[in-house]
Short mmCIF file of C-alpha atoms in Angstrom, two decimals:
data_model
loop_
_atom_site.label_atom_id
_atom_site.label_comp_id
_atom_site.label_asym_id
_atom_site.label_seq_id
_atom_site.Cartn_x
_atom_site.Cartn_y
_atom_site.Cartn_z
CA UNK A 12 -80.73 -62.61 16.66
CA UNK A 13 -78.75 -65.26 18.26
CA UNK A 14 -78.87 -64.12 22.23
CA UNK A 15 -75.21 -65.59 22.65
CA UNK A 16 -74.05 -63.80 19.57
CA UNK A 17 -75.65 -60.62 21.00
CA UNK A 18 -74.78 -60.66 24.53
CA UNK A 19 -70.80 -59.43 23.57
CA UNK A 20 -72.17 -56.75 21.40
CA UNK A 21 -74.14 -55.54 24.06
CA UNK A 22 -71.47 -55.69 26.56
CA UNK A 23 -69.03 -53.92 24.36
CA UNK A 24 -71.23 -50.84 23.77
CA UNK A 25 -71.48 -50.41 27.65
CA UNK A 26 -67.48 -50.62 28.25
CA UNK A 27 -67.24 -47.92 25.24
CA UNK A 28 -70.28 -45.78 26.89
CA UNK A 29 -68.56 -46.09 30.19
CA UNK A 30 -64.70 -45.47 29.12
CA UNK A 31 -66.11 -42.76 25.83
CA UNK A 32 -68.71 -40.54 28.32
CA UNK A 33 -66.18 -38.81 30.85
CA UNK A 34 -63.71 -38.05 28.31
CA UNK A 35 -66.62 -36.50 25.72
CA UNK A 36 -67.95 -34.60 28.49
CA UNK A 37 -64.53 -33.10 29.65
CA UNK A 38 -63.99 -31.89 26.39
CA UNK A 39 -67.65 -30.85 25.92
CA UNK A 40 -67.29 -28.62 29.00
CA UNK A 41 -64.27 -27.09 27.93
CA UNK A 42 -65.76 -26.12 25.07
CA UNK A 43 -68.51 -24.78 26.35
CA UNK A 44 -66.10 -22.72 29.18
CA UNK A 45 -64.17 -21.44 26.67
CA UNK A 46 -67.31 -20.13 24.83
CA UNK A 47 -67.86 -18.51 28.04
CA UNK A 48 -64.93 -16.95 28.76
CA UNK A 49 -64.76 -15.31 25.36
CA UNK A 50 -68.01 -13.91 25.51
CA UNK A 51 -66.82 -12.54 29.04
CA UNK A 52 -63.18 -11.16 28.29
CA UNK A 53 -63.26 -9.94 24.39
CA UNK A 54 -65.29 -7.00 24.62
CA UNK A 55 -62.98 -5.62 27.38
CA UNK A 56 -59.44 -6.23 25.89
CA UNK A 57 -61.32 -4.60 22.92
CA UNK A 58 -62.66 -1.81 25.18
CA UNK A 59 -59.63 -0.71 26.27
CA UNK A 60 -57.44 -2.08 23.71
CA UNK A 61 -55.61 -4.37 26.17
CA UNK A 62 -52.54 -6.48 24.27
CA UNK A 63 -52.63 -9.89 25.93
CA UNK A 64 -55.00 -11.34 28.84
CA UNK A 65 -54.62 -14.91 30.29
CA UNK A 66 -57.15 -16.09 31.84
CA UNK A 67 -57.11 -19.18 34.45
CA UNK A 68 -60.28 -21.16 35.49
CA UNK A 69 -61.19 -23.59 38.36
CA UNK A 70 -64.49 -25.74 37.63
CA UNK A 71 -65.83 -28.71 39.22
CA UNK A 72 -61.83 -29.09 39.98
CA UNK A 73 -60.60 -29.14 37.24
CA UNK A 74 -58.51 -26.67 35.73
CA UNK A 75 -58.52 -24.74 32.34
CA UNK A 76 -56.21 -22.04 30.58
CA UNK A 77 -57.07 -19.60 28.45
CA UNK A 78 -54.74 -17.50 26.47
CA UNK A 79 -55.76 -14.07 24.33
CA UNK A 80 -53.45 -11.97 22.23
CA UNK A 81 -50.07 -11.09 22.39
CA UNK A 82 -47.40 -10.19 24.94
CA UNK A 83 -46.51 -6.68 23.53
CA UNK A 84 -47.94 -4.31 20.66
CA UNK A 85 -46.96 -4.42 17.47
CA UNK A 86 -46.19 -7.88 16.67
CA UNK A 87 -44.95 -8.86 20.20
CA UNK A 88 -45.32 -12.95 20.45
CA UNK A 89 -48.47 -14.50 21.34
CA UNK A 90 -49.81 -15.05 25.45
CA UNK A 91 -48.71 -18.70 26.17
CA UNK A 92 -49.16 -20.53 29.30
CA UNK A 93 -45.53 -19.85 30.21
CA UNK A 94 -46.03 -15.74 29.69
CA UNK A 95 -45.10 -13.78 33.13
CA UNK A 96 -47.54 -11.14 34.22
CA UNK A 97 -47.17 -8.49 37.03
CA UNK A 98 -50.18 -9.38 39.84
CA UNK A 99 -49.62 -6.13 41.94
CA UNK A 100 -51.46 -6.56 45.08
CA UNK A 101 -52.37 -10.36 44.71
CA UNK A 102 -48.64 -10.71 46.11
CA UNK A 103 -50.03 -9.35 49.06
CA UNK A 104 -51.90 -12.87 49.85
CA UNK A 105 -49.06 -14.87 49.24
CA UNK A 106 -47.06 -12.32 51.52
CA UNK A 107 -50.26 -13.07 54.09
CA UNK A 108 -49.81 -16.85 53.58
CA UNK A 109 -46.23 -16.89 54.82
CA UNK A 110 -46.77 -14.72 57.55
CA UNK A 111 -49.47 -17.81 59.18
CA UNK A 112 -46.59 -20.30 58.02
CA UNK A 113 -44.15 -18.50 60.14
CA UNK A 114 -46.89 -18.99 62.97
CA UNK A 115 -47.69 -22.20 61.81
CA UNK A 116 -43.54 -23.13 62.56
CA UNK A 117 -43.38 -21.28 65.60
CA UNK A 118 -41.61 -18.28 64.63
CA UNK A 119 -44.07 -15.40 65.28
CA UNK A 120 -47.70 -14.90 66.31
CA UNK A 121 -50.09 -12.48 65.26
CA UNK A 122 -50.83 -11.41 68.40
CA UNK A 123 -47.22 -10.03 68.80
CA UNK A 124 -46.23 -6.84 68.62
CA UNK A 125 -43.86 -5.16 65.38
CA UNK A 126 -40.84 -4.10 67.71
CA UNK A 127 -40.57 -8.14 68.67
CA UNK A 128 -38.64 -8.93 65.46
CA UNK A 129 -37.35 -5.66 64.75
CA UNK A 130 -35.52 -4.33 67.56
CA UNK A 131 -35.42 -0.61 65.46
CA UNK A 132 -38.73 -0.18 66.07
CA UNK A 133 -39.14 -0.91 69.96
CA UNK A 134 -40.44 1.96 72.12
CA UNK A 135 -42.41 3.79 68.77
CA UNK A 136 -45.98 3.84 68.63
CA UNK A 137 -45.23 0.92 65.19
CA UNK A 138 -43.37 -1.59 67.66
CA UNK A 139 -46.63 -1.82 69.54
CA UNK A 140 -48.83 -2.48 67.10
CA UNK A 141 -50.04 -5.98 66.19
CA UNK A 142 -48.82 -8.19 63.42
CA UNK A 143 -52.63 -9.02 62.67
CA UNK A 144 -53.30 -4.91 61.93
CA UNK A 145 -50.50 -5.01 59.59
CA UNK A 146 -52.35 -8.06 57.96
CA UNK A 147 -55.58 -6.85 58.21
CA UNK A 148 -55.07 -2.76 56.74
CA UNK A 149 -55.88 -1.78 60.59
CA UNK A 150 -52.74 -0.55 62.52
CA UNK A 151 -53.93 3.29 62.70
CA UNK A 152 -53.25 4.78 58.93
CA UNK A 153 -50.68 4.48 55.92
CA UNK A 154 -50.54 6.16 52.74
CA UNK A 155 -51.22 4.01 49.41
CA UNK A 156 -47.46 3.81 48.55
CA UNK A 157 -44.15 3.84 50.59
CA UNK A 158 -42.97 8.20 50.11
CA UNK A 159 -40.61 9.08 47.42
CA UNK A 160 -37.83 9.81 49.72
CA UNK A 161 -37.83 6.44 51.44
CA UNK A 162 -35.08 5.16 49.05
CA UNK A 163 -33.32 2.44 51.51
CA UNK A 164 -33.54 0.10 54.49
CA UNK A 165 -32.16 2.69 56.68
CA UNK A 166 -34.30 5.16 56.21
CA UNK A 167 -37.09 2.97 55.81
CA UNK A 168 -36.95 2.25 59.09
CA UNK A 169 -36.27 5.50 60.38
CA UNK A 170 -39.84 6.48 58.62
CA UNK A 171 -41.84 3.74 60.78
CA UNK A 172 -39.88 4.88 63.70
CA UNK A 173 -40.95 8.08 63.68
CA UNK A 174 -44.65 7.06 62.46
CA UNK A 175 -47.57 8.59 64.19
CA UNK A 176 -51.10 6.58 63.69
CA UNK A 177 -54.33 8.47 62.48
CA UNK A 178 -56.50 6.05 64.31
CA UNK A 179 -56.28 3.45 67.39
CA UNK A 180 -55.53 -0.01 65.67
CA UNK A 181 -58.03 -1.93 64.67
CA UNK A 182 -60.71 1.12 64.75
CA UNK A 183 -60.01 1.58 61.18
CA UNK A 184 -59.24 0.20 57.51
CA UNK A 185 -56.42 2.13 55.46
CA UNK A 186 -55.54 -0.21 52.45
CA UNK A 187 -51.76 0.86 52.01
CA UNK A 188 -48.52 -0.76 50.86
CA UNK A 189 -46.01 0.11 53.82
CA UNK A 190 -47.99 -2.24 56.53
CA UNK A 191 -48.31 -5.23 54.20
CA UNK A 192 -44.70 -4.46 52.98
CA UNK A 193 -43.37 -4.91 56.80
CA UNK A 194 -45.76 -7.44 57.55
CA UNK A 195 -43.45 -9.12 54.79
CA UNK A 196 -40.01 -7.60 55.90
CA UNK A 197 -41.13 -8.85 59.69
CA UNK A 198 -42.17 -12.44 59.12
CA UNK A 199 -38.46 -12.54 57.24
CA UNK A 200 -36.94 -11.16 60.16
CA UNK A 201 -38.66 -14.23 62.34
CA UNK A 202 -37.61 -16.33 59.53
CA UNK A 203 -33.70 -15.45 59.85
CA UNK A 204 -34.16 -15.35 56.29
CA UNK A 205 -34.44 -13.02 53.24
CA UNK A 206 -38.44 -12.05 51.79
CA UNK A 207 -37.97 -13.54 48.12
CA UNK A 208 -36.02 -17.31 48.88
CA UNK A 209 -38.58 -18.19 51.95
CA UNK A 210 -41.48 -17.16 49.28
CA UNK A 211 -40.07 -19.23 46.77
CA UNK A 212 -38.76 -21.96 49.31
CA UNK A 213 -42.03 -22.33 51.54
CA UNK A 214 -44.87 -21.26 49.24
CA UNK A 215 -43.70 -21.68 45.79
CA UNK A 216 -41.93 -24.70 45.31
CA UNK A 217 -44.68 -26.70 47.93
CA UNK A 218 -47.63 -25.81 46.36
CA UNK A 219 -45.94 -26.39 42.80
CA UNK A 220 -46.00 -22.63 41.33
CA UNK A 221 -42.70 -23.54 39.33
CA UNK A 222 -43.35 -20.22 37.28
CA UNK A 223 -43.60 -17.87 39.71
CA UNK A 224 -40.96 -15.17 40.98
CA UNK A 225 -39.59 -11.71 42.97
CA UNK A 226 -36.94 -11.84 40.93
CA UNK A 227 -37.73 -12.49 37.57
CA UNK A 228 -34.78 -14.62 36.32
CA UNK A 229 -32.69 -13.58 32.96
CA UNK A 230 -34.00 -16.98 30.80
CA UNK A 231 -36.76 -15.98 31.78
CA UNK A 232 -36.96 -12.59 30.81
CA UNK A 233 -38.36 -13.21 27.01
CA UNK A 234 -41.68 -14.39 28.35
CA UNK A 235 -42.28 -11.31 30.56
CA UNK A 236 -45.29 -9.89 29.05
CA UNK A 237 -44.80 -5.93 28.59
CA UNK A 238 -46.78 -3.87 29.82
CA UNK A 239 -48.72 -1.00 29.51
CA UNK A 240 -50.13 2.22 30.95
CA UNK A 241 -53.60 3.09 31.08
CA UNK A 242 -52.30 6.11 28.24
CA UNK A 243 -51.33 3.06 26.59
CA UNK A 244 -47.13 3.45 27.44
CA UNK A 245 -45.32 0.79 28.07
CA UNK A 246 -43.79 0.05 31.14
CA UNK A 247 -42.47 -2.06 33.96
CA UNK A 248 -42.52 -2.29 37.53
CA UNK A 249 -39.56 -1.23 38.99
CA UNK A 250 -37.94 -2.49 42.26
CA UNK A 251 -38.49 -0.35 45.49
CA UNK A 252 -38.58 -0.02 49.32
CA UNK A 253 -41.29 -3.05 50.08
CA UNK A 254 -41.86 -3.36 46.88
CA UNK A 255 -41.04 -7.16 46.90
CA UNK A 256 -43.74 -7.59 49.86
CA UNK A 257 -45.93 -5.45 48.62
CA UNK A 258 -46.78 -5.79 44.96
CA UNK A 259 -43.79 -7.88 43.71
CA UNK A 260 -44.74 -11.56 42.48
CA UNK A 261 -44.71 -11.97 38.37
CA UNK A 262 -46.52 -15.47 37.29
CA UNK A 263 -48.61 -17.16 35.13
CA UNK A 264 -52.43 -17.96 34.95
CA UNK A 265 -51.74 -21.52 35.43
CA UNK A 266 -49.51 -20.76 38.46
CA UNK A 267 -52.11 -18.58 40.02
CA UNK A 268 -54.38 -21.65 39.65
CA UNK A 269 -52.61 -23.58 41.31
CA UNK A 270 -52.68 -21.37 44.21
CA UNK A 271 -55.92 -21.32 44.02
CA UNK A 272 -56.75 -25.02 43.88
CA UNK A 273 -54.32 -24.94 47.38
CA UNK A 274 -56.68 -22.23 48.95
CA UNK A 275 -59.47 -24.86 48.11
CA UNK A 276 -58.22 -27.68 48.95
CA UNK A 277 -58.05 -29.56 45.97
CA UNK A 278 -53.55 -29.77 46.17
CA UNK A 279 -51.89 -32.36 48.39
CA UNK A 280 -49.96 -29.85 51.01
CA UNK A 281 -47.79 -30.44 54.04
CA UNK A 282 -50.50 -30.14 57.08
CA UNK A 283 -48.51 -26.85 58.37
CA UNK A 284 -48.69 -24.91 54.73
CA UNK A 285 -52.31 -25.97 55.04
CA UNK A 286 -52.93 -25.03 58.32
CA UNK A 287 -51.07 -21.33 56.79
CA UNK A 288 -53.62 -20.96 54.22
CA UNK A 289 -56.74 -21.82 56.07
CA UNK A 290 -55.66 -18.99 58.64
CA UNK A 291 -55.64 -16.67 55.72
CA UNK A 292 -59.21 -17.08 55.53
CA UNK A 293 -60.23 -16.25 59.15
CA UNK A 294 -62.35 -12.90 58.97
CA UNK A 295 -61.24 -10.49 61.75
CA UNK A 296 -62.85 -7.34 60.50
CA UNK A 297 -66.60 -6.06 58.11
CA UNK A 298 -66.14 -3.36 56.52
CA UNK A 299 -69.99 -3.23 54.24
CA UNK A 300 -70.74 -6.01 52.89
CA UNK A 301 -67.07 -7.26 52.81
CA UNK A 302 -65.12 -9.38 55.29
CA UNK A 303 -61.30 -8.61 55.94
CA UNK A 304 -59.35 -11.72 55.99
CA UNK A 305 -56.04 -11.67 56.46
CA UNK A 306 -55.34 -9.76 52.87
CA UNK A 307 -57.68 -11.65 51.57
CA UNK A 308 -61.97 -10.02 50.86
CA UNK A 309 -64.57 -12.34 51.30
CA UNK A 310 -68.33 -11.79 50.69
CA UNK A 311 -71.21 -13.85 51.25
CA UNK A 312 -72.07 -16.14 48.42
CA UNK A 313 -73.87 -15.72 45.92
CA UNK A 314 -72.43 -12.06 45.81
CA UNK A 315 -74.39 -9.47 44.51
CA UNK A 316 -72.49 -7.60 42.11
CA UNK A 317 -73.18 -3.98 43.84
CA UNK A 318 -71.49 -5.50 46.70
CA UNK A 319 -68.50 -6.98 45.11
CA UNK A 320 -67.90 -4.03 42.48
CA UNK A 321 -68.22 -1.88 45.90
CA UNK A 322 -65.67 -3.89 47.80
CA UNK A 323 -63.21 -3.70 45.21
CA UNK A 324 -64.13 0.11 44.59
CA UNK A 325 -61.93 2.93 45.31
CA UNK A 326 -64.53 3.92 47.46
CA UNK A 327 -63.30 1.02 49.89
CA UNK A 328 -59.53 0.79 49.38
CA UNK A 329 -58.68 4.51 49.37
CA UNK A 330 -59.96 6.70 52.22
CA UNK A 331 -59.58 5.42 55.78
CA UNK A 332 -63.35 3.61 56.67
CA UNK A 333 -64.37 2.43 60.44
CA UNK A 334 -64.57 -1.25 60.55
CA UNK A 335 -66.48 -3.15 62.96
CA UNK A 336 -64.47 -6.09 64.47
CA UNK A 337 -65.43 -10.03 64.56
CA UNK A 338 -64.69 -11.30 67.57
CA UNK A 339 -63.84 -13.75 68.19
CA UNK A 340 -62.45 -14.13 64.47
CA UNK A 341 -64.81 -15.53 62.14
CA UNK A 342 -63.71 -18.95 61.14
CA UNK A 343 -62.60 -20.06 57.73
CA UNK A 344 -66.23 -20.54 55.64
CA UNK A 345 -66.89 -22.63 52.46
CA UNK A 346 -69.75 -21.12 51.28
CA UNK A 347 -68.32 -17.76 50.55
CA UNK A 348 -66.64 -15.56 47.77
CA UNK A 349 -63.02 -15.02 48.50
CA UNK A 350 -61.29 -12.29 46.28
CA UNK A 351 -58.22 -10.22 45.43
CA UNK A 352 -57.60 -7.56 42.82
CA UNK A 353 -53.88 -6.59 41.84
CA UNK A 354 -52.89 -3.76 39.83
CA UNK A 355 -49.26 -2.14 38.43
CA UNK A 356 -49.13 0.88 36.20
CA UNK A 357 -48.83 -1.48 33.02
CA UNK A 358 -50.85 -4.75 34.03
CA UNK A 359 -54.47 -5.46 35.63
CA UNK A 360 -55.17 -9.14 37.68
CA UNK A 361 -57.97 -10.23 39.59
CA UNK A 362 -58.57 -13.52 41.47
CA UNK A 363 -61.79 -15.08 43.33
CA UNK A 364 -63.06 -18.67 44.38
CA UNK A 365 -65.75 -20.33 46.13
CA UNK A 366 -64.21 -23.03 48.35
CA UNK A 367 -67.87 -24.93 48.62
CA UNK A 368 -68.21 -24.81 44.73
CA UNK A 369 -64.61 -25.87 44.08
CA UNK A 370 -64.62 -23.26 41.46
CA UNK A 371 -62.46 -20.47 40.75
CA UNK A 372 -60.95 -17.48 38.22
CA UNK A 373 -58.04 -15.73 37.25
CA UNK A 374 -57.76 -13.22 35.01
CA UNK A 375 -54.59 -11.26 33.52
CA UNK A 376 -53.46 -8.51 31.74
CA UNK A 377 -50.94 -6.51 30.13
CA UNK A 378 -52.22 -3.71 30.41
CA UNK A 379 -54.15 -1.90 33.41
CA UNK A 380 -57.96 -0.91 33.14
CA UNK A 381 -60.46 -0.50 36.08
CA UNK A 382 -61.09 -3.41 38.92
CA UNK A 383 -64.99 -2.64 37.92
CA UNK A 384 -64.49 -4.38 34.72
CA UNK A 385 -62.75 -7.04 36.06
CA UNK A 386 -65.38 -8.05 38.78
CA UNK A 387 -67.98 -8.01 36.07
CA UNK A 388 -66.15 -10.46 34.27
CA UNK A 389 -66.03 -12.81 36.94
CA UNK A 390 -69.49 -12.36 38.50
CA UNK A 391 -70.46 -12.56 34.70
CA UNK A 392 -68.55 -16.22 34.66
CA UNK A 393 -69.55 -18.02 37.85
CA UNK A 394 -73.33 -17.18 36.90
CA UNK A 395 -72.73 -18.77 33.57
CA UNK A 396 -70.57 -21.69 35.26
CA UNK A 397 -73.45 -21.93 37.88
CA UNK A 398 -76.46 -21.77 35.30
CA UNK A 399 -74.38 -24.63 32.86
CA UNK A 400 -75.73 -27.40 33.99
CA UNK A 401 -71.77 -28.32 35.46
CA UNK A 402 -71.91 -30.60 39.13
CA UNK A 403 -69.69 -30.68 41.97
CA UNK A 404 -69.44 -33.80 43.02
CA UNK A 405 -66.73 -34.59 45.34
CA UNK A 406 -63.12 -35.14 43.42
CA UNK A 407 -59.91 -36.36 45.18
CA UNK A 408 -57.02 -34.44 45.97
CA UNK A 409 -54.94 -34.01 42.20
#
């Protein structure tokens, strides 16, 4: 053959090879992560007969969605990437987040004590304790929930007034609602501002979670996923005392990726919401093989999964353990697991990444079942993503 004649040809099948490769391998590896995920998530929304899950996924970067059955029983519409889901204690890390971008602006420290920004509380055994305890499930012992009779602000405070700790702060880790709930109600107070518009107004709206709320809004009401008891009733959270701080954000899998791609990086952010998040990560306290962050759980990676499904165990989160504290702080690591269950009566969520691998998960449901089954999903996942064959070369910022 002519070498003149051939010399286009050849040229042409390299610009198609070069331009046709990325784009056949994107697809071809989210095929083969949504092969993945199925395996992973089917047999437990058949197990316990869960309605709809979504689930989100961070690989290499890039981002995938994921969407599984419907939003209610008995014909309810199908799980979109626009359908709201309760996240329960995952709030708690956004709640964490703007408490370091109040310190970040100048408003509080850690380091201060409660009774600073709530004059109420000065000259009670709560006005002395630390911001970082309330952060951290250390200021001396909480029950799991806010009590029953604690109905409004006023007595509200008139409950932490009168509070008496268990423990000396930081000597021990009680995972309860009413310290993360004022650790939310006090960085508002610094704020001069209400909990749910600085969330939406500093966190939100920056990092580009455009479907994320407190207050669910009423257009937006018809793509709130119902949920459902573990006796299979439905139901809905319902607003309480620190409820908002505590266990109150509703959002979507592709919101809660986004979050996640800002907690590794991969999300252009002002340098003072990015200085907030990478204070989140700081470990203060162990407690096993798990590392309190500020809300936040990290573990060394790879995790073992005895160590994660103990972690995220009742065992951990329900009586009062001794924790042994890090000081000074441990600094914000890569090349670790960094996770976050959330539950409601009616909905189950569960979060983790690995900063180093630029690889995340989030998974949701409508309906709750135990945190055991969700960590075995994801440990199940990032050994697949990890044994695929998938690189992490560096990406820019998206």
């Amino acid at each position: 053959m002519n070498l003149k004649l051939l010399a286009p040809m050849i040229a042409a099948a390299v610009v198609f090879a070069t331009t046709a490769s990325p784009v056949g391998a994107a697809e071809n590896q989210r095929d083969n992560v949504e092969v993945w995920v199925n395996d992973a998530v089917r047999p437990v929304m058949s197990q316990y007969d869960i309605p709809g899950m979504a689930v989100g996924v961070v690989l290499d970067g890039k981002s995938y969605i994921f969407n599984y059955g419907r939003m209610a029983k008995d014909g309810g519409k199908p799980i979109t990437d626009k359908t709201l889901f309760e996240i329960g204690s995952i709030s708690k890390t956004l709640t964490a987040t703007l408490a370091t971008y109040a310190q970040a602006n100048g408003d509080l420290a850690l380091t201060d004590p409660a009774g600073k920004y709530v004059p109420a509380l000065q000259g009670s055994p709560f006005g002395d304790v630390e911001i970082l305890h309330l952060a951290t499930h250390t200021p001396g012992g909480f029950p799991l929930q806010v009590p029953d009779n604690v109905t409004n602000e006023r007595q509200m405070l008139k409950y932490f007034k009168e509070w008496q700790p268990a423990y000396l702060p930081g000597t021990h880790r009680t995972y309860a609602n009413p310290s993360i709930g004022m650790l939310g109600y006090i960085t508002a107070h610094s704020m001069k501002g209400d909990f749910p518009t600085l969330v939406e107004q500093k966190l939100f709206r920056p990092m580009g979670m455009a479907n994320s709320y407190i207050n669910v809004p009423s257009d937006r009401m018809a793509d709130y996923a119902q949920g459902y008891t573990k006796a299979g009733k439905p139901v809905r959270m319902s607003n309480a005392v620190l409820s908002s701080e505590a266990y109150g954000v509703r959002t979507t899998a592709a919101d809660l990726v986004q979050f996640l791609k800002a907690n590794m990086k991969l999300v252009p952010l002002d340098e003072k919401l990015a200085r907030a998040i990478r204070d989140t990560h700081a470990g203060y306290f162990r407690v096993g093989e798990m590392t309190q962050d500020l809300v936040w759980e990290q573990f060394d990676y790879p995790a073992a999964l005895p160590a994660l499904l103990e972690g995220n165990s009742q065992r951990t989160s329900r009586p009062a353990l001794p924790v042994k504290r890090i000081s000074p702080p441990m600094s914000p690591r890569q090349d670790v697991l960094i996770n976050k269950t959330g539950s409601t009566n009616g909905f189950g969520a569960y979060v983790a990444f690995v900063p180093e691998k630029r690889m995340g998960i989030v998974i949701l449901a409508n309906r709750f079942y135990p945190n055991e089954d969700r960590v075995k999903i994801v440990h199940q996942l990032f050994a697949r993503f990890e044994s695929g064959g998938v690189g992490h070369e560096p990406a820019p910022v998206e």
